Amino acid sequence: MPFKLGSINSKLFFIILVFVCIPLLVLGLFWYEKTTAAIEDNAVKYSQHLLKQTNEYLDFYLIELEQATVPFLSQPQVQSYLKLDPDNSTRYERFITSQKIQDESFASILEGRSDIFGISLINDHGMQVNNYVKVNNYLDMNEIKKRNIHLWNIQKELDPYQIMDIEFVQGTPVLTVVRKVFDKHTYDTSGLLIINLRLNKLKSIINEVTLSHFKNVWIVNENDKIVYHPDHSELSKTFSYEQTENHDKDYFFINRDDSLKTLKVYDHSSTSNWTMAASVPLGKLMTNLITVRNSTIWIGLLLIGVALVFVGGFSFFLTYSLSNLQKMMKQVESGNLNIERKKPNTLSRNDEVNDLYDSFYTMTHKLNHLIKEVQHSKLVEKELELKNRESELHAMQSQINPHFLYNTLEIINSHAIIENQMMISRMTTSLADMFRYNVSNTKTIVTLKEEIQQIRSYLQIQKERFEELQVYFDIDDTIAKEVWTARLTIQPIIENAFVHGYEDHELTPTFIGVYGKVEEHHYTLSIVDRGHGMNKGTKDGFNHAFLNNEDPPVNRKTTKRIGLINVHKRIYGSFGHPYGLYIKQSDENGTIVEIKLPYDQEEKKKEA
């Protein structure tokens, strides 16, 4: 099809070019600049967040260490040791007290902690207890004791809990933590608890969070001394902050003079008064994001190109199908309704164009059909007149026949009374009542009381047939007047009991019971017999059919039991869910069929 100005193809191309391609190109340039800045900003924020999280873990570790030493201060053996004086105590007393501290007090701190290099306790008389059993190499304890005495000499300058600078013990860098021990009565400083920490725990905390992100990590104390760095040669050196004004304000600095654009981020902890610093090439952080951005741009351009190709091809197929439809409509205008049925092209087989074709063919078919109907309309009218006359004739016959039966039964009853044949009189009266109810009552929905009256007549006849038959009714007539059911629903169930419960098993009918019970939202009518019931599979099959309002399985749908399904469907069709039949029991002891009927006792309470 030629590309014409004003056609659907040209309009679609113009719309996509002006409202899609050009805005996307302009937006793409703006988005490119903004995403570059946003990627850099996200890299900085992510690095700051990661460093802050690491610092929080470090604070938690130091706080946990401080709390772990609190019970130590109040232990009796510790307080006793702080009061020991070399001049006023025996060597044995000092040994016993020191041993208790080693076995109990120090053990409670050292247990399960690989980060503690050693621990010491010194009192105001210069007496010391040291535990460095976790040190594998040779250790000069004289150096440790000299260090402890020095700390005691400057204890007035120390805080109650203070982390000192890094020191090297036998070539191992350790972090010294000093805690003052106070006398419980005078609250004076009576000793120092000195703990040397390995840097392995700091290394573990930092590596756990930042190992795969930062290139270098420093921990700097308040004196700007480096207390942690992977390179031990950097420890105890003075850390140099780049761009101090940025460090104080933004806590990050980007060295743009460096070809790699190194990013340095800082995070200060008010808990430990330490500052954590880390550096990483900015390009390393942004590489993946920039790759995703560039890939997104190329994919977007590719998708736009593909979309243009598909839209152009689709518009061609669309206009081609519409042109064919236009030609067929012109044929209909000329009076040709016998149009050859064609389908649109493959792309339009399941869309609105296909529906349009189907509607067109349906219209032409209906036009032909209507023309044929007009030609045969008079014949149909005549057939209807004949059927109406036949219906009137059948209606007259149905009125004549019941009157004849009633009169005949009345004559039989009169003769029976005259001849004192009361059994014949009772049977005739009951039979007349049944005919009157079955033939004269044209209502499809009746009260339960009307149904029970009809059943009483039916069972009266059966009692004359079977002398051993006992019939029991437990129905409140006042309530039965308010319960509705479909007409002739109880008799088929009782007949089913006589036929299948008694006669099929050559049993004499002995009992039929009809019980009524008011439930919360309905009325339950139970039909009980004492014959032989059906097997469990048949019972379950019928209950499943009742529950789903469907026919029973083919192997159980016999002419003998089809009456149960019909009764259920009539009740269900009249009143809906959940009304209908349910076989509660069916075994060798008898069968109980329950009929659930509508009865709203809450509504009756409101009316009362």
Coordinates of C-alpha atoms in Angstrom, one line a residue:
M1 CA 0.0 0.0 0.0
P2 CA 1.5 3.4 -1.0
F3 CA 2.5 5.8 1.8
K4 CA 0.1 8.7 1.4
L5 CA 0.0 12.0 3.3
G6 CA -3.1 11.9 5.6
S7 CA -3.2 8.1 5.8
I8 CA -3.1 6.2 9.0
N9 CA 0.6 5.2 8.3
S10 CA 1.7 8.8 7.9
K11 CA -0.2 9.9 11.0
L12 CA 1.3 7.2 13.1
F13 CA 4.8 8.0 11.9
F14 CA 4.3 11.7 12.6
I15 CA 3.0 11.0 16.1
I16 CA 5.9 8.7 17.0
L17 CA 8.5 11.1 15.6
V18 CA 7.2 14.3 17.3
F19 CA 5.8 12.9 20.5
V20 CA 8.1 10.0 21.2
C21 CA 11.5 10.2 19.5
I22 CA 12.3 13.9 19.8
P23 CA 11.2 14.1 23.5
L24 CA 13.1 11.0 24.3
L25 CA 16.3 12.3 22.8
V26 CA 16.0 15.6 24.7
L27 CA 15.2 13.8 27.9
G28 CA 18.0 11.3 27.3
L29 CA 20.6 14.1 27.2
F30 CA 19.3 15.7 30.3
W31 CA 19.0 12.3 32.0
Y32 CA 22.6 11.5 31.1
E33 CA 24.0 14.5 32.9
K34 CA 21.8 14.1 35.9
T35 CA 22.5 10.3 36.3
T36 CA 26.2 10.9 36.2
A37 CA 25.9 13.3 39.2
A38 CA 23.4 11.0 40.9
I39 CA 25.7 8.0 40.5
E40 CA 28.6 9.8 42.1
D41 CA 26.4 11.1 44.9
N42 CA 25.0 7.6 45.5
A43 CA 28.5 6.2 45.6
V44 CA 29.5 8.7 48.3
K45 CA 26.4 8.2 50.3
Y46 CA 26.8 4.4 50.1
S47 CA 30.4 4.6 51.2
Q48 CA 29.5 6.9 54.1
H49 CA 26.7 4.6 55.2
L50 CA 29.0 1.6 55.0
L51 CA 31.6 3.3 57.1
K52 CA 29.1 4.5 59.6
Q53 CA 27.7 1.0 59.9
T54 CA 31.3 -0.3 60.6
N55 CA 31.8 2.4 63.2
E56 CA 28.6 1.4 64.9
Y57 CA 29.8 -2.3 65.1
L58 CA 33.1 -1.0 66.5
D59 CA 31.2 1.1 69.2
F60 CA 29.2 -2.0 70.1
Y61 CA 32.3 -4.0 70.5
L62 CA 34.0 -1.4 72.8
I63 CA 30.8 -0.9 74.9
E64 CA 30.5 -4.7 75.3
L65 CA 34.1 -4.8 76.5
E66 CA 33.5 -2.1 79.0
Q67 CA 30.3 -3.8 80.3
A68 CA 32.2 -7.1 80.6
T69 CA 34.6 -5.5 83.1
V70 CA 31.9 -4.1 85.4
P71 CA 31.2 -7.3 87.4
F72 CA 35.0 -7.6 87.9
L73 CA 35.2 -4.3 90.0
S74 CA 32.8 -5.4 92.7
Q75 CA 34.1 -9.0 93.2
P76 CA 35.2 -9.6 96.9
Q77 CA 38.6 -11.0 96.0
V78 CA 39.3 -7.9 93.8
Q79 CA 38.4 -5.5 96.6
S80 CA 40.5 -7.6 99.1
Y81 CA 43.5 -7.5 96.8
L82 CA 43.3 -3.7 96.4
K83 CA 43.5 -3.4 100.2
L84 CA 46.6 -5.7 100.5
D85 CA 49.7 -4.0 101.8
P86 CA 53.1 -5.9 101.4
D87 CA 54.1 -4.7 104.9
N88 CA 50.9 -5.8 106.6
S89 CA 50.1 -9.1 104.9
T90 CA 51.8 -12.4 104.6
R91 CA 53.1 -13.8 101.5
Y92 CA 50.6 -16.7 101.7
E93 CA 47.7 -14.2 101.9
R94 CA 48.9 -12.4 98.8
F95 CA 49.4 -15.7 96.9
I96 CA 45.9 -17.0 97.8
T97 CA 44.2 -13.7 96.8
S98 CA 46.2 -13.4 93.6
Q99 CA 45.4 -17.0 92.7
K100 CA 41.6 -16.4 93.2
I101 CA 41.8 -13.4 90.9
Q102 CA 43.6 -15.5 88.3
D103 CA 41.2 -18.4 88.6
E104 CA 37.9 -16.6 89.0
S105 CA 38.0 -12.9 88.2
F106 CA 40.4 -12.9 85.2
A107 CA 38.9 -16.2 84.0
S108 CA 35.4 -14.6 83.8
I109 CA 36.8 -11.9 81.5
L110 CA 39.1 -14.1 79.4
E111 CA 36.7 -16.9 78.8
G112 CA 35.8 -17.2 75.1
R113 CA 37.7 -14.1 74.1
S114 CA 40.5 -14.4 71.6
D115 CA 40.9 -10.7 71.3
I116 CA 42.4 -10.2 74.7
F117 CA 46.2 -10.3 74.6
G118 CA 46.7 -10.0 78.4
I119 CA 45.2 -8.5 81.5
S120 CA 46.7 -6.9 84.6
L121 CA 45.5 -5.6 88.0
I122 CA 47.6 -3.2 90.0
N123 CA 46.8 -1.7 93.4
D124 CA 47.9 1.6 95.0
H125 CA 50.9 -0.2 96.7
G126 CA 52.3 -1.3 93.4
M127 CA 51.2 -5.0 93.8
Q128 CA 50.3 -6.6 90.4
V129 CA 48.5 -9.7 89.1
N130 CA 49.1 -10.4 85.5
N131 CA 47.6 -13.0 83.1
Y132 CA 49.2 -13.3 79.7
V133 CA 48.8 -17.1 79.3
K134 CA 47.3 -16.7 75.8
V135 CA 50.6 -15.3 74.5
N136 CA 52.4 -18.1 72.6
N137 CA 55.8 -16.4 72.3
Y138 CA 58.3 -15.5 75.0
L139 CA 57.2 -12.4 76.9
D140 CA 59.3 -10.2 79.2
M141 CA 56.9 -9.6 82.1
N142 CA 59.3 -7.0 83.5
E143 CA 58.3 -4.7 80.7
I144 CA 54.7 -5.3 81.4
K145 CA 55.1 -4.5 85.1
K146 CA 57.0 -1.3 84.3
R147 CA 54.3 -0.2 81.9
N148 CA 51.7 -0.9 84.6
I149 CA 53.5 1.1 87.2
H150 CA 53.8 4.0 84.7
L151 CA 50.1 3.9 84.2
W152 CA 49.5 4.0 87.9
N153 CA 51.7 7.0 88.3
I154 CA 49.7 8.9 85.7
Q155 CA 46.3 7.6 86.8
K156 CA 45.1 11.0 88.0
E157 CA 45.3 12.2 84.4
L158 CA 43.3 9.3 83.1
D159 CA 39.5 9.0 82.7
P160 CA 37.6 6.3 84.6
Y161 CA 37.6 4.2 81.4
Q162 CA 40.2 5.2 78.8
I163 CA 41.5 3.6 75.6
M164 CA 45.2 4.5 75.2
D165 CA 47.4 4.6 72.1
I166 CA 48.8 1.6 70.3
E167 CA 51.8 0.0 71.8
F168 CA 54.0 -2.9 70.7
V169 CA 54.5 -5.8 73.1
Q170 CA 57.2 -8.1 71.9
G171 CA 56.5 -6.9 68.4
T172 CA 52.8 -7.5 68.6
P173 CA 50.6 -4.3 68.3
V174 CA 48.1 -4.1 71.1
L175 CA 45.5 -1.6 72.2
T176 CA 45.7 -0.8 75.9
V177 CA 42.5 -0.2 77.8
V178 CA 42.7 1.2 81.3
R179 CA 39.8 1.1 83.8
K180 CA 40.0 2.6 87.3
V181 CA 38.9 0.5 90.2
F182 CA 37.4 2.4 93.1
D183 CA 37.2 1.6 96.7
K184 CA 33.6 0.7 97.6
H185 CA 33.6 2.8 100.8
T186 CA 35.8 5.9 100.0
Y187 CA 35.3 5.9 96.2
D188 CA 39.0 6.7 95.8
T189 CA 41.0 5.1 93.0
S190 CA 42.5 2.0 94.6
G191 CA 43.7 0.2 91.5
L192 CA 43.8 -0.1 87.8
L193 CA 42.5 -2.9 85.5
I194 CA 44.7 -2.9 82.4
I195 CA 43.6 -4.9 79.3
N196 CA 45.7 -5.4 76.2
L197 CA 43.6 -6.0 73.1
R198 CA 44.8 -7.6 69.9
L199 CA 43.8 -5.9 66.7
N200 CA 42.3 -9.1 65.3
K201 CA 38.8 -8.1 66.5
L202 CA 39.1 -4.7 64.9
K203 CA 40.3 -6.3 61.7
S204 CA 37.4 -8.8 61.8
I205 CA 34.8 -6.0 62.2
I206 CA 36.2 -3.9 59.4
N207 CA 36.7 -6.8 57.0
E208 CA 33.2 -8.1 57.6
V209 CA 31.6 -5.0 56.3
T210 CA 34.2 -3.1 54.2
L211 CA 36.7 -5.6 52.9
S212 CA 35.2 -5.8 49.4
H213 CA 34.5 -2.1 49.2
F214 CA 37.3 0.1 50.5
K215 CA 41.0 0.0 49.5
N216 CA 42.4 1.3 52.8
V217 CA 40.8 1.8 56.2
W218 CA 42.2 3.8 59.2
I219 CA 41.0 4.2 62.8
V220 CA 42.3 7.5 64.3
N221 CA 42.0 8.5 68.0
E222 CA 41.3 11.9 69.4
N223 CA 45.0 12.7 69.2
D224 CA 45.0 12.0 65.4
K225 CA 47.1 8.9 66.1
I226 CA 46.5 5.8 63.9
V227 CA 45.3 3.0 66.1
Y228 CA 44.4 0.6 63.3
H229 CA 45.6 0.1 59.7
P230 CA 46.2 -3.1 57.8
D231 CA 49.9 -2.1 57.4
H232 CA 51.3 -2.2 61.0
S233 CA 54.1 0.2 60.0
E234 CA 51.4 2.9 59.9
L235 CA 50.3 2.4 63.5
S236 CA 50.9 5.2 66.0
K237 CA 51.7 7.6 63.2
T238 CA 49.8 10.9 62.9
F239 CA 47.0 10.8 60.4
S240 CA 46.7 13.7 57.9
Y241 CA 43.2 14.7 57.0
E242 CA 42.8 16.0 53.4
Q243 CA 40.8 19.2 53.1
T244 CA 40.1 19.8 56.7
E245 CA 37.2 22.1 56.0
N246 CA 35.4 19.3 54.0
H247 CA 36.3 16.7 56.7
D248 CA 34.5 18.8 59.3
K249 CA 31.6 19.7 57.2
D250 CA 30.7 16.9 54.8
Y251 CA 32.9 14.0 56.1
F252 CA 34.1 13.2 52.6
F253 CA 36.6 14.5 50.1
I254 CA 37.1 13.6 46.4
N255 CA 40.6 14.1 45.0
R256 CA 39.7 15.1 41.4
D257 CA 43.4 15.7 40.5
D258 CA 44.0 12.0 40.9
S259 CA 43.4 10.1 37.6
L260 CA 41.4 7.6 39.6
K261 CA 39.4 10.2 41.5
T262 CA 40.1 8.8 44.9
L263 CA 37.2 9.2 47.4
K264 CA 38.0 9.5 51.1
V265 CA 35.1 9.3 53.6
Y266 CA 35.2 9.9 57.4
D267 CA 32.9 8.9 60.3
H268 CA 33.4 10.1 63.9
S269 CA 32.2 8.2 66.9
S270 CA 31.1 10.1 69.9
T271 CA 31.2 6.9 72.0
S272 CA 34.9 6.1 71.4
N273 CA 35.9 9.6 70.3
W274 CA 37.6 7.8 67.3
T275 CA 37.3 8.7 63.7
M276 CA 37.2 6.0 61.0
A277 CA 38.6 7.0 57.6
A278 CA 38.5 5.0 54.4
S279 CA 39.6 5.5 50.8
V280 CA 38.5 3.9 47.5
P281 CA 38.9 4.9 43.8
L282 CA 35.6 6.5 42.8
G283 CA 35.8 4.7 39.4
K284 CA 35.7 1.3 41.1
L285 CA 32.4 2.3 42.8
M286 CA 30.8 3.7 39.7
T287 CA 31.9 1.2 37.1
N288 CA 28.9 -1.1 37.4
L289 CA 26.4 1.8 37.6
I290 CA 27.9 3.6 34.6
T291 CA 27.9 0.3 32.6
V292 CA 24.2 -0.2 33.5
R293 CA 23.5 3.4 32.5
N294 CA 25.3 3.2 29.1
S295 CA 23.7 -0.2 28.4
T296 CA 20.3 1.3 29.3
I297 CA 20.8 4.1 26.8
W298 CA 21.8 1.7 23.9
I299 CA 19.0 -0.7 24.7
G300 CA 16.5 2.3 24.8
L301 CA 17.7 3.4 21.4
L302 CA 17.5 -0.1 20.0
L303 CA 14.0 -0.5 21.4
I304 CA 12.8 2.8 19.8
G305 CA 14.2 1.6 16.4
V306 CA 12.5 -1.8 16.7
A307 CA 9.3 -0.1 17.8
L308 CA 9.3 2.2 14.8
V309 CA 9.7 -0.8 12.5
F310 CA 6.9 -2.8 14.2
V311 CA 4.5 0.2 14.2
G312 CA 5.2 0.8 10.5
G313 CA 4.5 -2.8 9.6
F314 CA 1.5 -3.1 11.9
S315 CA -0.1 0.1 10.5
F316 CA 0.4 -1.4 6.9
F317 CA -1.4 -4.6 7.9
L318 CA -4.1 -2.7 9.7
T319 CA -5.0 -0.4 6.8
Y320 CA -4.8 -3.3 4.4
S321 CA -7.5 -5.2 6.4
L322 CA -9.7 -2.1 6.7
S323 CA -9.5 -1.4 3.0
N324 CA -10.7 -5.0 2.2
L325 CA -13.6 -4.6 4.6
Q326 CA -14.5 -1.3 3.0
K327 CA -14.7 -3.1 -0.4
M328 CA -17.0 -5.8 1.0
M329 CA -19.3 -3.2 2.6
K330 CA -19.7 -1.5 -0.8
Q331 CA -20.9 -4.9 -2.2
V332 CA -23.5 -5.1 0.6
E333 CA -24.7 -1.6 -0.3
S334 CA -25.4 -2.8 -3.8
G335 CA -27.6 -5.6 -2.5
N336 CA -25.2 -8.6 -2.6
L337 CA -25.5 -10.3 0.8
N338 CA -23.8 -13.5 -0.2
I339 CA -20.3 -12.3 0.7
E340 CA -17.4 -14.8 0.6
R341 CA -16.2 -15.2 4.2
K342 CA -12.5 -14.1 4.4
K343 CA -10.3 -13.6 7.4
P344 CA -8.1 -10.5 7.9
N345 CA -4.3 -10.9 7.8
T346 CA -2.4 -13.0 10.3
L347 CA -1.6 -10.1 12.7
S348 CA -5.2 -9.2 13.1
R349 CA -6.6 -12.7 13.7
N350 CA -7.3 -12.1 17.5
D351 CA -7.9 -8.4 17.8
E352 CA -10.6 -5.8 17.2
V353 CA -10.1 -5.9 13.4
N354 CA -11.0 -9.6 13.5
D355 CA -14.0 -8.8 15.7
L356 CA -15.0 -6.2 13.2
Y357 CA -14.9 -8.8 10.3
D358 CA -16.9 -11.3 12.4
S359 CA -19.5 -8.6 13.2
F360 CA -19.8 -7.7 9.5
Y361 CA -20.3 -11.4 8.5
T362 CA -22.8 -11.9 11.3
M363 CA -24.7 -8.8 10.2
T364 CA -25.0 -10.1 6.6
H365 CA -26.0 -13.6 7.8
K366 CA -28.7 -12.1 10.1
L367 CA -30.1 -10.0 7.2
N368 CA -30.5 -13.1 5.1
H369 CA -32.1 -14.9 8.0
L370 CA -34.5 -12.1 8.7
I371 CA -35.6 -12.1 5.1
K372 CA -36.4 -15.8 5.3
E373 CA -38.3 -15.3 8.6
V374 CA -40.5 -12.7 7.0
Q375 CA -41.5 -15.1 4.3
H376 CA -42.5 -17.8 6.7
S377 CA -44.1 -15.6 9.4
K378 CA -47.7 -16.2 8.3
L379 CA -47.3 -20.0 8.5
V380 CA -45.9 -19.7 12.0
E381 CA -48.9 -17.6 13.1
K382 CA -51.3 -20.3 11.8
E383 CA -49.4 -23.0 13.7
L384 CA -49.6 -21.0 16.9
E385 CA -53.4 -20.6 16.6
L386 CA -53.8 -24.4 16.2
K387 CA -51.6 -25.0 19.3
N388 CA -53.6 -22.5 21.4
R389 CA -56.9 -24.2 20.5
E390 CA -55.4 -27.6 21.5
S391 CA -54.2 -26.1 24.8
E392 CA -57.7 -24.8 25.5
L393 CA -59.2 -28.2 24.8
H394 CA -56.7 -30.0 27.2
A395 CA -57.5 -27.4 29.9
M396 CA -61.2 -28.2 29.6
Q397 CA -60.6 -31.9 29.8
S398 CA -58.4 -31.5 32.9
Q399 CA -61.2 -29.7 34.7
I400 CA -63.8 -32.3 33.7
N401 CA -61.8 -35.4 34.8
P402 CA -61.1 -34.4 38.4
H403 CA -64.8 -33.7 39.1
F404 CA -65.7 -37.1 37.7
L405 CA -63.1 -38.8 40.0
Y406 CA -64.2 -36.8 43.1
N407 CA -67.9 -37.7 42.5
T408 CA -67.1 -41.3 41.9
L409 CA -65.0 -41.6 45.1
E410 CA -67.7 -39.8 47.1
I411 CA -70.3 -42.4 45.9
I412 CA -67.9 -45.2 46.9
N413 CA -67.4 -43.6 50.4
S414 CA -71.2 -43.3 50.9
H415 CA -71.8 -46.9 50.0
A416 CA -69.0 -48.0 52.4
I417 CA -70.5 -46.0 55.3
I418 CA -73.9 -47.5 54.6
E419 CA -72.4 -51.0 54.5
N420 CA -70.3 -50.2 57.6
Q421 CA -67.1 -50.8 55.7
M422 CA -65.0 -48.1 57.5
M423 CA -61.7 -49.3 56.2
I424 CA -63.0 -48.7 52.6
S425 CA -64.4 -45.3 53.8
R426 CA -61.1 -44.2 55.3
M427 CA -59.1 -45.3 52.2
T428 CA -61.6 -43.6 49.8
T429 CA -61.5 -40.4 51.9
S430 CA -57.7 -40.4 52.0
L431 CA -57.5 -41.1 48.2
A432 CA -59.9 -38.3 47.5
D433 CA -57.8 -35.9 49.6
M434 CA -54.7 -37.0 47.7
F435 CA -56.3 -36.5 44.3
R436 CA -57.6 -33.1 45.4
Y437 CA -54.2 -32.0 46.6
N438 CA -52.3 -33.4 43.5
V439 CA -54.7 -32.2 40.8
S440 CA -56.6 -29.2 42.1
N441 CA -53.6 -27.5 43.9
T442 CA -51.7 -25.6 41.1
K443 CA -49.3 -23.9 43.4
T444 CA -45.6 -24.9 43.0
I445 CA -44.6 -23.6 46.5
V446 CA -46.7 -24.6 49.5
T447 CA -46.4 -24.6 53.3
L448 CA -45.0 -27.6 55.1
K449 CA -48.4 -28.0 56.9
E450 CA -50.1 -28.6 53.5
E451 CA -47.5 -31.2 52.6
I452 CA -47.9 -33.0 55.9
Q453 CA -51.7 -33.1 55.5
Q454 CA -51.2 -34.8 52.2
I455 CA -48.6 -37.2 53.6
R456 CA -51.0 -38.1 56.5
S457 CA -53.6 -39.2 53.8
Y458 CA -51.0 -41.2 51.9
L459 CA -49.8 -43.0 55.0
Q460 CA -53.3 -43.7 56.1
I461 CA -53.8 -45.8 52.9
Q462 CA -50.4 -47.5 53.5
K463 CA -51.4 -48.4 57.1
E464 CA -54.5 -50.2 55.7
R465 CA -52.1 -52.2 53.4
F466 CA -49.6 -53.0 56.1
E467 CA -51.1 -53.9 59.5
E468 CA -47.7 -53.8 61.3
L469 CA -46.8 -50.3 60.0
Q470 CA -46.3 -47.7 62.7
V471 CA -46.4 -44.0 61.6
Y472 CA -45.0 -41.3 63.9
F473 CA -45.2 -37.5 63.3
D474 CA -43.3 -35.0 65.4
I475 CA -44.3 -31.8 63.7
D476 CA -45.4 -28.5 65.3
D477 CA -48.3 -27.3 63.1
T478 CA -47.8 -23.7 64.2
I479 CA -44.3 -23.7 62.9
A480 CA -45.1 -25.8 59.9
K481 CA -47.4 -23.0 58.6
E482 CA -44.3 -20.8 58.4
V483 CA -42.1 -23.3 56.6
W484 CA -42.1 -23.3 52.8
T485 CA -41.4 -26.2 50.4
A486 CA -41.9 -27.3 46.9
R487 CA -45.2 -29.2 46.3
L488 CA -45.0 -33.0 46.4
T489 CA -41.5 -33.3 47.8
I490 CA -42.1 -35.6 50.8
Q491 CA -44.2 -38.3 49.2
P492 CA -41.5 -39.4 46.7
I493 CA -39.0 -39.9 49.7
I494 CA -41.5 -42.0 51.7
E495 CA -42.4 -44.0 48.6
N496 CA -38.6 -44.6 48.2
A497 CA -38.5 -45.9 51.7
F498 CA -41.3 -48.4 51.1
V499 CA -39.8 -49.6 47.7
H500 CA -36.1 -49.7 48.4
G501 CA -36.0 -49.9 52.2
Y502 CA -38.6 -52.7 52.6
E503 CA -39.9 -54.3 49.4
D504 CA -36.6 -54.7 47.6
H505 CA -35.3 -56.7 50.6
E506 CA -38.6 -58.6 51.1
L507 CA -39.2 -56.9 54.4
T508 CA -42.6 -55.9 55.9
P509 CA -42.8 -52.2 56.4
T510 CA -42.8 -51.6 60.2
F511 CA -42.0 -47.9 60.8
I512 CA -42.1 -44.5 59.1
G513 CA -41.2 -41.4 61.1
V514 CA -41.5 -37.7 60.1
Y515 CA -39.7 -35.3 62.5
G516 CA -39.3 -31.6 62.3
K517 CA -36.6 -29.4 64.0
V518 CA -36.0 -25.6 64.0
E519 CA -32.4 -24.8 63.3
E520 CA -30.7 -21.4 63.6
H521 CA -31.2 -20.4 60.0
H522 CA -33.4 -23.1 58.5
Y523 CA -35.9 -25.9 59.3
T524 CA -34.8 -29.6 59.1
L525 CA -37.4 -32.3 58.2
S526 CA -36.2 -35.9 58.8
I527 CA -37.8 -38.9 57.1
V528 CA -36.9 -42.1 59.0
D529 CA -37.5 -45.8 58.1
R530 CA -36.2 -49.1 59.6
G531 CA -35.6 -51.0 56.4
H532 CA -32.3 -51.9 54.7
G533 CA -30.4 -48.8 53.4
M534 CA -27.9 -48.3 50.6
N535 CA -24.2 -49.0 50.8
K536 CA -21.7 -46.2 51.8
G537 CA -20.5 -45.6 48.3
T538 CA -24.0 -45.0 47.0
K539 CA -24.9 -42.8 49.9
D540 CA -21.7 -40.7 49.5
G541 CA -22.4 -40.4 45.8
F542 CA -25.9 -39.0 46.4
N543 CA -24.7 -36.6 49.1
H544 CA -21.9 -35.3 46.7
A545 CA -24.6 -34.8 44.0
F546 CA -26.9 -33.0 46.5
L547 CA -24.0 -30.7 47.7
N548 CA -23.0 -29.7 44.1
N549 CA -26.6 -29.8 42.7
E550 CA -25.7 -32.2 40.0
D551 CA -26.7 -35.7 38.8
P552 CA -25.2 -38.7 40.6
P553 CA -22.6 -40.9 38.9
V554 CA -24.0 -42.9 36.0
N555 CA -23.7 -46.3 37.8
R556 CA -26.0 -44.9 40.6
K557 CA -28.5 -43.0 38.5
T558 CA -31.2 -45.7 38.4
T559 CA -34.9 -45.1 37.6
K560 CA -35.6 -46.2 41.2
R561 CA -33.6 -43.5 42.8
I562 CA -33.9 -40.7 40.3
G563 CA -36.8 -39.4 42.5
L564 CA -34.4 -38.2 45.2
I565 CA -32.4 -36.1 42.7
N566 CA -35.6 -34.6 41.3
V567 CA -36.9 -33.6 44.7
H568 CA -33.5 -32.1 45.6
K569 CA -33.3 -30.1 42.4
R570 CA -36.9 -28.8 42.8
I571 CA -36.1 -27.6 46.4
Y572 CA -32.8 -26.2 45.4
G573 CA -34.2 -24.5 42.3
S574 CA -37.0 -22.9 44.3
F575 CA -35.0 -21.7 47.3
G576 CA -31.3 -21.9 46.3
H577 CA -28.3 -22.7 48.5
P578 CA -28.2 -24.3 51.1
Y579 CA -31.6 -25.9 50.9
G580 CA -32.2 -29.4 49.7
L581 CA -31.6 -33.1 50.6
Y582 CA -28.9 -34.9 52.7
I583 CA -28.8 -38.6 53.5
K584 CA -27.7 -38.6 57.1
Q585 CA -27.8 -42.4 57.6
S586 CA -28.3 -45.4 55.4
D587 CA -27.4 -48.9 56.6
E588 CA -28.9 -52.2 57.7
N589 CA -30.7 -50.4 60.6
G590 CA -32.6 -48.0 58.3
T591 CA -32.3 -44.7 56.5
I592 CA -32.6 -41.1 57.6
V593 CA -33.1 -38.5 54.9
E594 CA -33.0 -34.8 56.0
I595 CA -34.6 -32.0 54.0
K596 CA -33.3 -28.5 54.7
L597 CA -36.2 -25.9 54.2
P598 CA -36.3 -22.1 54.5
Y599 CA -37.4 -20.8 57.9
D600 CA -36.2 -17.5 59.3
Q601 CA -36.9 -17.6 63.0
E602 CA -35.1 -14.3 63.6
E603 CA -37.6 -12.6 61.3
K604 CA -40.4 -14.3 63.3
K605 CA -39.0 -12.9 66.6
K606 CA -39.0 -9.4 65.1
E607 CA -42.6 -9.7 64.0
A608 CA -43.5 -11.0 67.5

